[in-house]
Every structure is written in C-alpha cells, then in structure tokens.
C-alpha cells in the first residue's frame, strides 16, 4: 500500500525498499534530499511517483524494475541529479518530462521501457548516454533536439519498432 516517510528522514539508503512489490505509493517528506542506489528497485506495485523539488540526487537503478509505474512527476524548480539506469525496466511508463537543468541523459536511463512510443529529446540535452533507450520495443519515433552532439553506443539497441529518427542539422 501507501507509505509515508517520517519528517526526520533525510536520505533513503541503498536497497531500502527493494522488492517491496506491494508498495503502491511513496510520499517523500521535505527533508529527504537523496535516494540511494536500488532504493525502490523492483517495486512492481508502484504506479505513480512524485519527485519533490527538495530531492537533489537519485542513485543508480533507484526505480528500475518498477514495471507498474505509469506516471512520474518532477516538481519544479528542481536541481535533481540522476544516475544511470534510474527508470530501466519501467515497462508501463509512456512519457517523461526531462527537467531543464539536465543536459546529459544518463546511461540506460529508459532502457527496457517498453511502453514508450514516441520520444522528443528536448533542446537542452547535449548528449545521450549508452543504452539510454535500449530494448524500448514499442518506440516508433525519436526526435533529437538541436543541441544533441553525442549519442552513446547501443542507445537504440533492440528497439524493434523504431522506424523514424529525426536528426537536426546541428
């Protein structure tokens, strides 16, 4: 079910809620600034996620394998820093709004997010990490923003439905 952290919590440690399949919602208090590696990994029941503006760091694989996750809201203003593979394996996630201060899409960030159909890379993104969209089997089109200058290895590996990539002149 739902879980509300105490106001005294400042950091969610590595693997803290990993494999809590019955967790459907987590409410972060204003004191939490950091979410550790694998903190919510494989929480299949988590469907909605609100990342408050006070969170400044989200560790590697923090929400990977949250296969029921359909919606992620990032409250602004934010300066959150994402690590690699944060949302990999979130099979029901269909869209994601990348905060404007992020200039590099981390490695494997959306790998195996098989519900993505179309994705537009914002103009403030300058590089896309390796495996960022790998195994996004429903992804049919990608539009790159004007500032993208680097695309990592295997970024679109095994995107079997991908039929269109719009690459700007830049």
XYZ file of C-alpha atoms in Angstrom:
170
model
C 0.000 0.000 0.000
C 0.980 3.582 0.616
C 3.981 4.555 2.706
C 4.706 7.961 4.190
C 8.214 8.556 5.443
C 8.764 10.382 8.728
C 9.836 14.033 8.533
C 13.121 13.138 10.227
C 14.261 11.043 7.222
C 16.937 12.815 5.165
C 18.255 10.030 2.936
C 16.795 6.820 1.573
C 19.632 4.305 1.597
C 20.686 1.750 -0.979
C 18.221 -1.130 -1.429
C 15.925 0.370 1.281
C 12.630 -0.674 -0.352
C 13.953 -3.063 -2.991
C 11.472 -5.808 -3.948
C 8.583 -4.283 -1.960
C 6.117 -5.488 -4.554
C 3.061 -4.353 -2.551
C 4.243 -0.738 -2.306
C 1.832 1.354 -4.411
C 2.728 4.905 -3.377
C 5.564 6.620 -1.524
C 5.329 10.096 -0.052
C 8.626 11.899 0.466
C 8.877 14.475 3.277
C 10.591 17.808 2.636
C 13.771 16.708 4.475
C 14.647 13.914 2.025
C 17.350 15.078 -0.385
C 18.843 11.807 -1.606
C 17.557 8.478 -2.899
C 20.210 5.759 -2.908
C 21.112 3.123 -5.493
C 18.413 0.456 -5.995
C 16.268 2.128 -3.286
C 12.957 1.187 -4.958
C 14.256 -1.380 -7.432
C 11.653 -3.964 -8.446
C 8.732 -2.331 -6.602
C 6.262 -3.656 -9.164
C 3.173 -2.217 -7.419
C 4.404 1.387 -7.553
C 2.224 3.156 -10.134
C 2.681 6.873 -9.544
C 5.785 8.755 -8.464
C 6.121 12.390 -7.397
C 9.716 13.549 -7.012
C 9.622 16.703 -4.883
C 11.881 19.675 -5.583
C 13.951 19.058 -2.428
C 15.474 15.830 -3.805
C 18.883 16.575 -5.288
C 20.274 13.116 -6.053
C 18.763 9.871 -7.330
C 21.081 6.865 -7.392
C 21.679 4.204 -9.996
C 18.751 1.837 -10.644
C 16.702 3.684 -7.981
C 13.369 2.887 -9.683
C 14.451 0.180 -12.126
C 12.101 -2.741 -12.494
C 9.092 -0.736 -11.272
C 7.056 -2.364 -14.009
C 3.740 -0.876 -12.837
C 4.992 2.726 -12.886
C 2.887 4.742 -15.332
C 3.464 8.322 -14.231
C 6.456 10.296 -12.924
C 6.050 13.914 -11.895
C 9.091 16.028 -11.062
C 8.173 19.109 -9.098
C 9.910 22.285 -10.183
C 12.110 24.121 -9.546
C 14.492 21.231 -9.152
C 18.190 20.527 -9.376
C 17.900 16.764 -9.139
C 20.852 14.776 -10.468
C 20.015 11.396 -11.976
C 22.418 8.458 -12.111
C 22.344 5.643 -14.669
C 19.520 3.159 -15.261
C 17.146 5.046 -12.925
C 13.963 4.037 -14.782
C 15.139 0.943 -16.667
C 12.511 -1.767 -16.833
C 9.584 0.559 -16.087
C 7.528 -1.221 -18.714
C 4.330 0.844 -18.356
C 5.987 4.272 -18.350
C 4.782 6.045 -21.505
C 6.194 9.546 -21.115
C 8.661 11.523 -19.069
C 9.410 15.227 -18.891
C 13.145 15.771 -18.518
C 13.902 18.722 -16.204
C 15.538 21.685 -17.987
C 18.750 21.620 -15.938
C 19.621 18.102 -17.168
C 21.960 18.314 -20.162
C 23.007 14.668 -20.396
C 20.612 11.746 -20.466
C 22.394 9.118 -18.319
C 23.370 5.621 -19.453
C 20.451 3.190 -19.654
C 18.058 5.789 -18.258
C 14.977 4.425 -20.049
C 16.260 1.007 -21.143
C 13.511 -1.593 -21.404
C 10.704 0.958 -21.013
C 8.615 -0.956 -23.493
C 5.589 1.385 -23.471
C 7.382 4.404 -24.925
C 6.055 5.003 -28.434
C 7.394 8.446 -29.320
C 10.079 10.452 -27.596
C 11.220 14.002 -28.196
C 14.636 14.867 -26.797
C 14.461 18.471 -25.514
C 16.772 21.123 -26.948
C 18.716 21.449 -23.675
C 20.005 17.850 -23.877
C 23.523 17.789 -25.362
C 24.345 14.088 -25.026
C 22.546 10.788 -24.684
C 24.244 8.030 -22.712
C 24.825 4.487 -23.909
C 21.849 2.119 -23.789
C 19.555 5.070 -22.888
C 16.604 3.667 -24.877
C 17.748 0.097 -25.485
C 15.007 -2.527 -25.597
C 12.205 0.043 -25.833
C 10.286 -2.324 -28.083
C 7.288 -0.033 -28.743
C 9.356 3.036 -29.568
C 8.455 4.025 -33.130
C 9.912 7.534 -33.438
C 12.526 9.752 -31.820
C 13.149 13.440 -32.422
C 16.521 14.759 -31.350
C 16.814 18.321 -30.046
C 19.091 20.855 -31.724
C 21.752 20.664 -29.003
C 22.424 16.908 -29.140
C 26.055 16.415 -30.167
C 26.725 12.944 -28.793
C 24.809 9.656 -28.798
C 26.270 6.760 -26.816
C 26.828 3.211 -28.002
C 23.781 0.968 -28.264
C 21.414 3.832 -27.409
C 18.624 2.361 -29.531
C 19.680 -1.305 -29.395
C 16.796 -3.753 -29.891
C 14.204 -1.031 -30.489
C 12.412 -3.343 -32.891
C 9.590 -0.897 -33.760
C 11.780 2.152 -34.319
C 11.109 3.410 -37.829
C 11.861 7.144 -37.615
C 14.615 9.247 -36.070
C 14.610 12.965 -36.740
C 18.143 14.349 -36.602
C 18.560 18.135 -36.686
C 21.103 19.877 -38.928
C 23.183 20.729 -35.878
